[in-house]
Short mmCIF file of C-alpha atoms (C1' of nucleotides) in Angstrom, two decimals:
data_model
loop_
_atom_site.label_atom_id
_atom_site.label_comp_id
_atom_site.label_asym_id
_atom_site.label_seq_id
_atom_site.Cartn_x
_atom_site.Cartn_y
_atom_site.Cartn_z
CA UNK X 413 205.89 -21.86 74.68
CA UNK X 414 209.01 -22.59 72.73
CA UNK X 415 212.29 -21.35 74.10
CA UNK X 416 213.78 -18.35 72.33
CA UNK X 417 217.20 -19.89 72.51
CA UNK X 418 215.91 -22.98 70.69
CA UNK X 419 214.25 -20.86 68.01
CA UNK X 420 217.51 -18.99 67.50
CA UNK X 421 219.65 -22.14 67.35
CA UNK X 422 217.38 -24.57 65.52
CA UNK X 423 215.19 -22.37 63.39
CA UNK X 424 215.02 -24.65 60.37
CA UNK X 425 214.53 -27.84 62.38
CA UNK X 426 211.60 -26.25 64.20
CA UNK X 427 209.95 -24.96 61.04
CA UNK X 428 210.40 -28.37 59.51
CA UNK X 429 208.96 -30.24 62.46
CA UNK X 430 205.96 -27.92 62.66
CA UNK X 431 205.05 -28.91 59.12
CA UNK X 432 203.67 -32.08 60.66
CA UNK X 433 200.98 -29.90 62.15
CA UNK X 434 200.27 -28.69 58.65
CA UNK X 435 201.38 -25.19 59.41
CA UNK X 436 204.03 -23.10 57.80
CA UNK X 437 205.70 -21.47 60.75
CA UNK X 438 208.44 -19.81 58.70
CA UNK X 439 206.92 -16.30 58.63
CA UNK X 440 206.08 -16.40 62.32
CA UNK X 441 209.53 -17.67 63.25
CA UNK X 442 211.16 -15.02 61.10
CA UNK X 443 209.15 -12.36 62.90
CA UNK X 444 210.17 -13.80 66.25
CA UNK X 445 213.85 -13.82 65.31
CA UNK X 446 213.61 -10.24 64.07
CA UNK X 447 211.87 -9.01 67.17
CA UNK X 448 214.29 -10.84 69.39
CA UNK X 449 217.20 -9.13 67.70
CA UNK X 450 215.50 -5.80 68.13
CA UNK X 451 214.82 -6.57 71.75
CA UNK X 452 218.41 -7.49 72.46
CA UNK X 453 219.82 -4.48 70.61
CA UNK X 454 217.53 -2.18 72.59
CA UNK X 455 218.44 -3.92 75.82
CA UNK X 456 222.13 -3.39 75.13
CA UNK X 457 221.61 0.34 74.51
CA UNK X 458 219.44 0.66 77.59
CA UNK X 459 222.00 -1.13 79.73
CA UNK X 460 224.75 1.19 78.57
CA UNK X 461 222.60 4.24 79.30
CA UNK X 462 221.74 2.98 82.75
CA UNK X 463 225.38 2.13 83.45
CA UNK X 464 226.37 5.69 82.58
CA UNK X 465 223.59 7.08 84.71
CA UNK X 466 224.54 4.86 87.66
CA UNK X 467 228.12 6.02 87.39
CA UNK X 468 227.15 9.68 87.45
CA UNK X 469 224.86 9.16 90.42
CA UNK X 470 227.69 7.64 92.39
CA UNK X 471 229.96 10.55 91.55
CA UNK X 472 227.28 13.02 92.59
CA UNK X 473 226.94 11.24 95.89
CA UNK X 474 230.68 11.44 96.46
CA UNK X 475 230.78 15.13 95.62
CA UNK X 476 227.94 15.99 98.00
CA UNK X 477 229.65 14.07 100.75
CA UNK X 478 232.87 15.97 100.28
CA UNK X 479 231.02 19.25 100.19
CA UNK X 480 231.47 20.00 96.51
CA UNK X 481 227.87 20.89 95.86
CA UNK X 482 228.57 23.06 92.89
CA UNK X 483 230.39 20.37 90.93
CA UNK X 484 227.62 17.99 91.84
CA UNK X 485 225.02 20.26 90.38
CA UNK X 486 226.90 20.40 87.10
CA UNK X 487 226.80 16.62 86.88
CA UNK X 488 223.14 16.58 87.80
CA UNK X 489 222.28 18.43 84.65
CA UNK X 490 224.00 15.80 82.57
CA UNK X 491 221.75 13.08 83.93
CA UNK X 492 218.65 14.70 82.48
CA UNK X 493 219.16 13.54 78.91
CA UNK X 494 220.27 10.10 80.05
CA UNK X 495 217.02 9.76 81.90
CA UNK X 496 215.04 10.63 78.83
CA UNK X 497 217.01 8.16 76.73
CA UNK X 498 216.46 5.44 79.27
CA UNK X 499 212.75 6.09 79.37
CA UNK X 500 212.43 6.00 75.60
CA UNK X 501 214.53 2.85 75.30
CA UNK X 502 212.58 1.22 78.11
CA UNK X 503 209.34 1.81 76.26
CA UNK X 504 210.74 0.37 73.05
CA UNK X 505 212.02 -2.61 74.96
CA UNK X 506 208.71 -3.30 76.68
CA UNK X 507 206.86 -3.04 73.43
CA UNK X 508 209.22 -5.42 71.66
CA UNK X 509 209.04 -7.87 74.56
CA UNK X 510 205.27 -7.74 74.54
CA UNK X 511 205.01 -8.31 70.81
CA UNK X 512 207.48 -11.15 71.12
CA UNK X 513 205.38 -12.73 73.84
CA UNK X 514 202.24 -12.47 71.72
CA UNK X 515 203.99 -14.18 68.82
CA UNK X 516 205.44 -16.93 70.98
CA UNK X 517 201.99 -17.70 72.33
CA UNK X 518 200.89 -18.39 68.76
CA UNK X 519 203.48 -21.07 68.06
CA UNK X 520 202.41 -24.60 69.08
CA UNK X 521 204.73 -27.19 70.51
CA UNK X 522 207.15 -28.99 68.22
CA UNK X 523 205.88 -32.54 67.57
CA UNK X 524 208.06 -35.40 68.69
CA UNK X 525 209.66 -37.43 65.86
CA UNK X 526 207.28 -40.30 66.68
CA UNK X 527 204.25 -38.19 65.75
CA UNK X 528 202.83 -39.40 62.43
CA UNK X 529 201.97 -36.94 59.70
CA UNK X 530 198.27 -36.38 59.05
CA UNK X 531 195.41 -33.96 58.96
CA UNK X 532 192.66 -35.31 61.18
CA UNK X 533 191.67 -38.01 63.63
CA UNK X 534 191.43 -40.39 60.69
CA UNK X 535 195.20 -40.28 60.36
CA UNK X 536 195.93 -41.24 63.94
CA UNK X 537 198.03 -44.33 64.24
CA UNK X 538 196.65 -47.31 66.15
CA UNK X 539 199.53 -48.67 68.21
CA UNK X 540 197.71 -51.13 70.45
CA UNK X 541 194.35 -52.85 70.83
CA UNK X 542 193.06 -55.34 73.33
CA UNK X 543 189.86 -56.94 74.57
CA UNK X 544 186.99 -58.63 72.85
CA UNK X 545 184.18 -56.58 71.52
CA UNK X 546 181.11 -58.08 73.17
CA UNK X 547 178.30 -59.47 71.05
CA UNK X 548 175.22 -57.82 72.42
CA UNK X 549 171.62 -58.85 71.99
CA UNK X 550 169.95 -57.36 68.96
CA UNK X 551 167.90 -55.08 71.15
CA UNK X 552 170.92 -53.70 73.00
CA UNK X 553 170.50 -50.08 74.06
CA UNK X 554 172.80 -47.05 74.01
CA UNK X 555 173.68 -45.76 77.46
CA UNK X 556 171.22 -42.87 77.43
CA UNK X 557 168.39 -45.37 76.99
CA UNK X 558 169.82 -47.59 79.71
CA UNK X 559 170.18 -44.57 81.98
CA UNK X 560 166.48 -43.88 81.57
CA UNK X 561 165.42 -47.52 81.84
CA UNK X 562 167.15 -48.01 85.18
CA UNK X 563 166.68 -44.41 86.32
CA UNK X 564 170.35 -43.83 87.09
CA UNK X 565 171.11 -40.67 85.08
CA UNK X 566 168.63 -37.86 84.49
CA UNK X 567 169.56 -35.50 81.68
CA UNK X 568 166.28 -33.57 81.74
CA UNK X 569 166.63 -32.81 85.41
CA UNK X 570 170.05 -31.33 84.69
CA UNK X 571 168.52 -29.18 81.96
CA UNK X 572 165.94 -27.95 84.44
CA UNK X 573 168.38 -26.87 87.09
CA UNK X 574 171.28 -25.77 84.87
CA UNK X 575 171.11 -26.56 81.16
CA UNK X 576 172.07 -29.16 78.58
CA UNK X 577 175.25 -31.04 79.36
CA UNK X 578 174.85 -31.06 83.14
CA UNK X 579 173.39 -34.47 83.99
CA UNK X 580 172.13 -35.59 87.37
CA UNK X 581 173.34 -39.01 88.51
CA UNK X 582 170.86 -40.85 90.65
CA UNK X 583 170.95 -43.78 93.05
CA UNK X 584 173.11 -46.58 91.73
CA UNK X 585 174.30 -44.31 88.93
CA UNK X 586 175.71 -41.86 91.44
CA UNK X 587 177.16 -44.68 93.49
CA UNK X 588 178.82 -46.27 90.46
CA UNK X 589 180.33 -42.93 89.55
CA UNK X 590 181.70 -42.48 93.06
CA UNK X 591 183.01 -46.05 92.97
CA UNK X 592 184.91 -45.33 89.76
CA UNK X 593 186.48 -42.20 91.25
CA UNK X 594 187.66 -44.10 94.33
CA UNK X 595 188.88 -47.00 92.26
CA UNK X 596 190.87 -44.78 89.91
CA UNK X 597 192.40 -42.82 92.77
CA UNK X 598 193.37 -46.04 94.51
CA UNK X 599 194.99 -47.44 91.36
CA UNK X 600 196.91 -44.22 90.83
CA UNK X 601 198.02 -44.07 94.44
CA UNK X 602 199.23 -47.68 94.24
CA UNK X 603 201.30 -46.68 91.23
CA UNK X 604 203.03 -43.96 93.26
CA UNK X 605 200.95 -40.90 92.48
CA UNK X 606 200.22 -38.64 95.44
CA UNK X 607 196.58 -37.72 95.80
CA UNK X 608 195.77 -34.03 95.80
CA UNK X 609 192.63 -32.00 96.27
CA UNK X 610 192.89 -28.76 94.39
CA UNK X 611 190.81 -25.66 93.68
CA UNK X 612 188.26 -25.89 90.89
CA UNK X 613 188.73 -22.27 89.93
CA UNK X 614 192.03 -20.84 88.77
CA UNK X 615 193.39 -17.40 88.01
CA UNK X 616 194.58 -16.11 84.67
CA UNK X 617 198.25 -16.78 85.38
CA UNK X 618 197.52 -20.46 85.89
CA UNK X 619 195.57 -20.60 82.64
CA UNK X 620 198.58 -19.14 80.85
CA UNK X 621 200.94 -21.53 82.61
CA UNK X 622 199.48 -24.72 81.22
CA UNK X 623 198.46 -23.21 77.89
CA UNK X 624 194.67 -22.89 78.10
CA UNK X 625 195.15 -19.15 77.76
CA UNK X 626 195.39 -17.00 75.78
CA UNK X 627 194.13 -18.94 72.76
CA UNK X 628 191.47 -21.23 74.23
CA UNK X 629 189.78 -18.59 76.31
CA UNK X 630 186.31 -19.30 74.91
CA UNK X 631 186.41 -22.91 76.00
CA UNK X 632 186.53 -22.16 79.71
CA UNK X 633 183.80 -20.79 81.93
CA UNK X 634 184.89 -17.42 83.22
CA UNK X 635 183.69 -15.85 86.44
CA UNK X 636 183.86 -12.20 85.48
CA UNK X 637 183.23 -10.72 88.90
CA UNK X 638 186.40 -12.27 90.31
CA UNK X 639 188.26 -12.89 87.07
CA UNK X 640 188.60 -16.63 87.68
CA UNK X 641 188.20 -19.61 85.37
CA UNK X 642 186.45 -22.90 86.08
CA UNK X 643 188.98 -25.60 85.40
CA UNK X 644 188.58 -27.63 82.19
CA UNK X 645 190.83 -30.31 83.70
CA UNK X 646 192.77 -30.93 86.92
CA UNK X 647 195.90 -30.54 84.84
CA UNK X 648 195.62 -26.78 85.28
CA UNK X 649 195.64 -26.44 89.08
CA UNK X 650 197.87 -29.48 89.64
CA UNK X 651 200.59 -28.52 87.18
CA UNK X 652 200.49 -24.90 88.31
CA UNK X 653 201.40 -25.96 91.82
CA UNK X 654 204.89 -26.24 90.37
CA UNK X 655 204.85 -22.81 88.73
CA UNK X 656 207.96 -20.70 89.48
CA UNK X 657 209.65 -23.60 91.21
CA UNK X 658 213.26 -24.71 90.89
CA UNK X 659 213.59 -28.39 91.72
CA UNK X 660 216.60 -30.48 92.59
CA UNK X 661 217.44 -33.39 90.33
CA UNK X 662 216.68 -35.75 93.18
CA UNK X 663 213.09 -34.45 93.40
CA UNK X 664 212.21 -36.28 90.19
CA UNK X 665 209.85 -37.80 89.42
CA UNK X 666 206.99 -35.76 90.82
CA UNK X 667 203.76 -37.72 90.52
CA UNK X 668 200.36 -36.32 91.47
CA UNK X 669 196.83 -37.53 91.00
CA UNK X 670 193.66 -35.55 91.56
CA UNK X 671 189.98 -36.01 91.13
CA UNK X 672 188.07 -32.92 90.02
CA UNK X 673 184.98 -32.02 88.11
CA UNK X 674 185.86 -30.49 84.76
CA UNK X 675 183.99 -27.66 83.08
CA UNK X 676 183.99 -27.13 79.35
CA UNK X 677 181.88 -24.76 77.35
CA UNK X 678 182.28 -26.87 74.18
CA UNK X 679 180.61 -24.05 72.30
CA UNK X 680 178.72 -24.98 69.18
CA UNK X 681 178.74 -28.75 69.29
CA UNK X 682 175.40 -30.51 69.19
CA UNK X 683 174.04 -33.59 67.43
CA UNK X 684 174.13 -37.34 67.50
CA UNK X 685 177.75 -37.68 68.56
CA UNK X 686 177.24 -35.64 71.69
CA UNK X 687 174.19 -37.49 72.98
CA UNK X 688 174.00 -38.70 76.53
CA UNK X 689 177.35 -38.81 78.26
CA UNK X 690 179.39 -38.46 75.11
CA UNK X 691 180.04 -34.79 75.57
CA UNK X 692 179.19 -32.73 78.63
CA UNK X 693 179.74 -29.26 80.04
CA UNK X 694 180.51 -30.71 83.44
CA UNK X 695 182.06 -34.10 83.97
CA UNK X 696 184.32 -35.86 86.43
CA UNK X 697 187.86 -36.91 85.79
CA UNK X 698 190.77 -38.36 87.70
CA UNK X 699 194.00 -36.98 86.36
CA UNK X 700 197.64 -37.99 86.69
CA UNK X 701 200.40 -35.41 86.37
CA UNK X 702 204.15 -36.01 86.27
CA UNK X 703 207.15 -33.72 86.26
CA UNK X 704 210.25 -35.41 84.95
CA UNK X 705 213.89 -34.94 84.08
CA UNK X 706 214.12 -34.38 80.31
CA UNK X 707 216.10 -37.61 79.93
CA UNK X 708 213.34 -39.66 81.52
CA UNK X 709 210.14 -38.09 80.31
CA UNK X 710 209.47 -40.37 77.39
CA UNK X 711 210.04 -43.48 79.47
CA UNK X 712 207.63 -41.93 81.93
CA UNK X 713 205.09 -41.37 79.17
CA UNK X 714 205.29 -45.04 78.23
CA UNK X 715 204.82 -45.89 81.89
CA UNK X 716 201.68 -43.77 82.08
CA UNK X 717 200.31 -45.52 79.00
CA UNK X 718 200.98 -48.90 80.63
CA UNK X 719 199.28 -47.74 83.80
CA UNK X 720 196.08 -46.69 82.02
CA UNK X 721 196.18 -49.92 80.02
CA UNK X 722 196.16 -51.95 83.21
CA UNK X 723 193.13 -50.14 84.54
CA UNK X 724 191.18 -50.84 81.37
CA UNK X 725 192.26 -54.46 81.52
CA UNK X 726 190.92 -54.74 85.03
CA UNK X 727 187.67 -53.17 83.96
CA UNK X 728 187.61 -55.61 81.06
CA UNK X 729 186.69 -53.03 78.51
CA UNK X 730 187.83 -53.42 74.89
CA UNK X 731 190.14 -50.56 74.05
CA UNK X 732 192.70 -49.31 71.61
CA UNK X 733 195.52 -46.81 71.81
CA UNK X 734 196.16 -44.20 69.16
CA UNK X 735 199.23 -42.12 68.60
CA UNK X 736 197.86 -38.75 67.56
CA UNK X 737 198.95 -37.41 64.20
CA UNK X 738 200.29 -33.90 63.71
CA UNK X 739 196.92 -32.53 62.65
CA UNK X 740 195.10 -33.87 65.72
CA UNK X 741 197.81 -33.16 68.28
CA UNK X 742 196.95 -30.62 70.98
CA UNK X 743 198.56 -27.19 70.76
CA UNK X 744 200.86 -27.67 73.75
CA UNK X 745 201.68 -31.36 73.35
CA UNK X 746 204.77 -32.95 71.82
CA UNK X 747 203.39 -36.48 71.83
CA UNK X 748 199.94 -37.76 72.77
CA UNK X 749 198.36 -41.18 73.10
CA UNK X 750 194.59 -41.37 73.12
CA UNK X 751 192.74 -44.29 74.66
CA UNK X 752 189.41 -45.27 73.21
CA UNK X 753 186.89 -47.76 74.52
CA UNK X 754 184.64 -49.52 72.11
CA UNK X 755 181.00 -48.92 72.77
CA UNK X 756 179.16 -51.90 71.36
CA UNK X 757 175.72 -50.38 71.54
CA UNK X 758 176.75 -47.20 69.76
CA UNK X 759 179.10 -49.12 67.50
CA UNK X 760 181.83 -46.55 67.88
CA UNK X 761 185.01 -45.78 69.77
CA UNK X 762 184.81 -43.35 72.70
CA UNK X 763 187.85 -41.39 73.81
CA UNK X 764 188.36 -41.99 77.52
CA UNK X 765 191.92 -40.91 78.12
CA UNK X 766 194.57 -38.73 76.63
CA UNK X 767 198.16 -39.07 77.82
CA UNK X 768 200.68 -36.45 76.75
CA UNK X 769 204.24 -35.33 77.10
CA UNK X 770 204.58 -31.55 76.86
CA UNK X 771 208.35 -31.69 77.15
CA UNK X 772 209.49 -28.13 78.01
CA UNK X 773 206.56 -26.33 76.43
CA UNK X 774 204.51 -25.85 79.59
CA UNK X 775 207.59 -25.70 81.80
CA UNK X 776 208.81 -22.68 79.87
CA UNK X 777 205.58 -20.84 80.54
CA UNK X 778 205.48 -22.06 84.12
CA UNK X 779 209.15 -21.35 84.79
CA UNK X 780 209.36 -24.86 86.16
CA UNK X 781 213.04 -25.65 86.33
CA UNK X 782 215.56 -27.86 88.04
CA UNK X 783 219.24 -27.61 88.93
CA UNK X 784 221.29 -30.04 86.90
CA UNK X 785 224.52 -31.69 87.99
CA UNK X 786 226.51 -28.59 87.15
CA UNK X 787 224.21 -26.33 89.12
CA UNK X 788 222.60 -24.84 86.04
CA UNK X 789 218.87 -24.17 85.78
CA UNK X 790 217.11 -26.16 83.08
CA UNK X 791 213.46 -26.58 82.19
CA UNK X 792 211.77 -29.74 83.42
CA UNK X 793 209.35 -31.82 81.38
CA UNK X 794 205.66 -31.99 82.26
CA UNK X 795 203.25 -34.80 81.43
CA UNK X 796 199.68 -35.60 82.18
CA UNK X 797 196.93 -38.02 81.40
CA UNK X 798 193.41 -38.98 82.31
CA UNK X 799 193.27 -41.93 84.62
CA UNK X 800 190.45 -41.81 83.82
CA UNK X 801 187.62 -39.65 82.49
CA UNK X 802 184.37 -40.78 84.04
CA UNK X 803 181.40 -40.29 81.74
CA UNK X 804 182.57 -42.29 78.77
CA UNK X 805 183.94 -45.05 80.95
CA UNK X 806 180.52 -45.13 82.55
CA UNK X 807 178.92 -45.19 79.09
CA UNK X 808 181.23 -48.03 78.05
CA UNK X 809 180.41 -50.03 81.14
CA UNK X 810 176.66 -49.55 80.80
CA UNK X 811 176.65 -50.49 77.16
CA UNK X 812 179.14 -53.34 77.17
CA UNK X 813 177.98 -54.90 80.40
CA UNK X 814 174.27 -54.82 79.65
CA UNK X 815 172.33 -58.07 79.76
CA UNK X 816 168.72 -58.99 79.33
CA UNK X 817 168.21 -58.57 83.04
CA UNK X 818 170.21 -55.53 84.02
CA UNK X 819 173.71 -54.10 83.81
CA UNK X 820 176.40 -56.13 85.47
CA UNK X 821 178.99 -54.23 87.51
CA UNK X 822 182.61 -54.98 86.57
CA UNK X 823 184.12 -57.24 89.16
CA UNK X 824 186.79 -54.84 90.42
CA UNK X 825 184.12 -52.24 91.13
CA UNK X 826 181.78 -54.45 93.15
CA UNK X 827 183.60 -53.82 96.45
CA UNK X 828 183.44 -50.08 95.77
CA UNK X 829 179.75 -50.14 94.77
CA UNK X 830 178.32 -52.54 97.26
CA UNK X 831 176.15 -54.09 94.53
CA UNK X 832 176.88 -56.17 91.46
CA UNK X 833 173.99 -55.38 89.20
CA UNK X 834 171.93 -52.40 88.13
CA UNK X 835 168.38 -53.46 87.39
"C1'" G M 1434 182.29 -6.37 105.16
"C1'" G M 1435 184.91 -2.66 109.04
"C1'" A M 1436 189.64 -1.20 111.81
"C1'" G M 1437 194.86 -1.79 112.36
"C1'" G M 1438 199.76 -4.19 111.08
"C1'" A M 1439 202.98 -6.61 107.69
"C1'" A M 1440 205.39 -8.48 102.82
"C1'" U M 1441 213.46 -8.71 102.06
"C1'" G M 1442 217.47 -14.67 99.33
"C1'" G M 1443 215.55 -22.22 100.41
"C1'" C M 1444 213.96 -20.66 105.67
"C1'" A M 1445 214.44 -17.17 109.77
"C1'" G M 1446 215.75 -12.16 110.09
"C1'" A M 1447 218.75 -7.12 109.94
"C1'" G M 1448 218.59 -3.04 106.92
"C1'" U M 1449 214.33 3.87 106.97
"C1'" G M 1450 217.82 7.92 100.78
"C1'" G M 1451 224.20 6.87 98.16
"C1'" U M 1452 229.55 2.65 100.59
"C1'" C M 1453 223.08 -2.73 99.65
"C1'" G M 1454 222.13 -7.86 95.47
"C1'" A M 1455 221.57 -6.91 100.59
"C1'" A M 1456 224.46 -8.16 107.67
"C1'" U M 1457 223.72 -12.41 110.74
"C1'" G M 1458 221.83 -17.31 111.87
"C1'" C M 1459 219.88 -21.92 109.97
"C1'" G M 1460 219.71 -25.03 105.80
"C1'" G M 1461 222.26 -26.79 101.03
"C1'" C M 1462 226.96 -27.97 98.55
"C1'" A M 1463 232.44 -28.84 98.66
"C1'" G M 1464 236.63 -29.70 101.72
"C1'" U M 1465 239.68 -30.65 106.49
"C1'" C M 1466 239.50 -34.08 110.60
"C1'" U M 1467 237.54 -39.46 111.09
"C1'" U M 1468 237.88 -46.63 109.65
"C1'" G M 1469 232.88 -44.36 108.61
"C1'" A M 1470 229.31 -41.01 110.57
"C1'" A M 1471 228.25 -37.00 113.92
"C1'" A M 1472 230.42 -32.69 115.98
"C1'" A M 1473 233.90 -28.88 115.00
"C1'" C M 1474 236.49 -25.94 111.49
"C1'" U M 1475 237.33 -23.76 106.32
"C1'" G M 1476 235.32 -22.35 101.80
"C1'" U M 1477 231.02 -21.82 98.86
"C1'" U M 1478 225.75 -20.94 98.03
"C1'" G M 1479 219.43 -16.23 94.86
"C1'" A M 1480 217.07 -15.46 89.84
"C1'" G M 1481 216.95 -13.39 84.91
"C1'" G M 1482 219.11 -10.68 80.62
"C1'" G M 1483 223.77 -10.00 78.13
"C1'" U M 1484 228.95 -11.74 76.53
"C1'" C M 1485 233.31 -16.60 73.36
"C1'" A M 1486 234.45 -15.16 78.33
"C1'" C M 1487 234.45 -10.76 81.19
"C1'" A M 1488 232.22 -6.09 81.65
"C1'" C M 1489 227.53 -4.39 82.27
"C1'" C M 1490 222.03 -4.28 83.26
"C1'" U M 1491 217.41 -5.78 85.97
"C1'" C M 1492 214.93 -7.95 90.24
"C1'" C M 1493 213.90 -6.67 98.12
"C1'" G M 1494 205.11 -9.03 96.91
"C1'" G M 1495 202.92 -6.66 91.63
"C1'" G M 1496 202.34 -1.93 89.03
"C1'" G M 1497 203.15 3.39 88.94
"C1'" G M 1498 205.54 7.91 90.96
"C1'" U M 1499 209.21 11.42 93.65
"C1'" U M 1500 214.79 11.94 93.37
"C1'" C M 1501 221.08 12.92 90.27
"C1'" G M 1502 220.34 8.34 93.29
"C1'" A M 1503 214.95 4.04 96.28
"C1'" A M 1504 214.76 -2.34 99.78
"C1'" U M 1505 214.28 2.54 102.33
"C1'" C M 1506 209.73 8.20 100.65
"C1'" C M 1507 204.58 8.66 98.04
"C1'" C M 1508 200.22 6.36 95.31
"C1'" U M 1509 197.79 1.89 93.95
"C1'" C M 1510 196.76 -3.33 93.66
"C1'" U M 1511 197.45 -8.21 95.72
"C1'" U M 1512 198.43 -11.43 99.65
"C1'" C M 1513 199.17 -12.61 104.83
"C1'" C M 1514 198.50 -11.56 110.24
"C1'" U M 1515 195.51 -9.38 114.55
"C1'" C M 1516 190.69 -7.54 116.29
"C1'" C M 1517 185.32 -6.95 115.14
"C1'" G M 1518 181.09 -8.70 112.11
"C1'" C M 1519 179.06 -12.78 109.20
"C1'" C M 1520 179.27 -17.99 108.21
"C1'" A M 1521 179.64 -24.42 106.30
#
RNA sequence: GGAGGAAUGGCAGAGUGGUCGAAUGCGGCAGUCUUGAAAACUGUUGAGGGUCACACCUCCGGGGGUUCGAAUCCCUCUUCCUCCGCCA
């Protein structure tokens, strides 16, 4: 959520920057400014009414104490109309504040100046690429065929017990998955992230805090009975740990990592591009989350990108990094880098990580602040990234490491797996 | 699930209708003393709105009510604690 103060002060800059997202925010911003003025004017009137009422109440108290009940009763009558005014103004105020909130929820984050213009994923800017794309045998298989051949992932079994998009990992497949989780957590811990285990269901307030609600409601599984949401990413519970917190400057940086399953309804997407592990309703992910001083957040973002890079290097997977264009940028993000691994057998790039700086957008919703040198409260910056998402990394490994006699296990994972080949 | 009790500032903890945004202690910050530190002493220290700055307004778990006036009384929700039941 953008800060009202910023909208007031830098209206034109914001409208201009939002054009990169291909939206014309001018009407919305104008509405916000109008409502904000109304809200403040009403607040001023209400405050004056309440001040008058408070004053009278004090006088009445004094009069009763000194035994002047009659005079007190005269004053009492005067408070009646003030009360009515206050009630009416209070209602107007609440309504204006509510409308304002609804409007603010509709405005996405302002893209960072680095964000390239563009409409779709085709306009994303490749900023880095590394690793050799392996030359596979002509009869190389996509991962869903490999999964069947070696009996390590069973999609049909998942359909039987739950539905499409809920695979069952078996034997070495399950072990490889667990190995990846441990490996990622270890790498993140080495880099200074503190490991957390967090709830997999969150309440509505948490959904609002990180920006999944109110607009992406349909993408989360909702447990109606208890009004809880299954998390679409660990970002939600982990970042919300800092909700309503005022940090000290010396607390920065805050670095957390967490492994969780992620649940996404992904309504309405079927077809070739979602085969196998490419898109699931439940998948595993290890996430990194940082809370930073505004001055340091972009350096931190670069650091997170480097960190993910190093993991992919160790796994020896060919990858590239894209800077998302305005049209592809997530609603709450100011700047996002996507990591993609090349899947030789599918002959396409698979997104395996997304690293973002939300600047103050989430912090404003979360009321995540810190005391600066002058003792003033300011909003912190939040960042997060996948380090890493499991299924597509698994797909990339299966496809790129396949040989005529089985799938080799990447060297760094062998100690975690306890085997070096799936056959 | 049943029966009781509780929720106050960073923490602990007073406050049962007006003088309470809230005693006191601890912690934090600044200073005095000290070569430095500790101790001691002095001062300071919640959040939000509003204003050029003041004034002023709101907030004592959330929401609603009673009253001229609510941290304090009533209703309701949530959470925590104790006892019972169930249970990995």
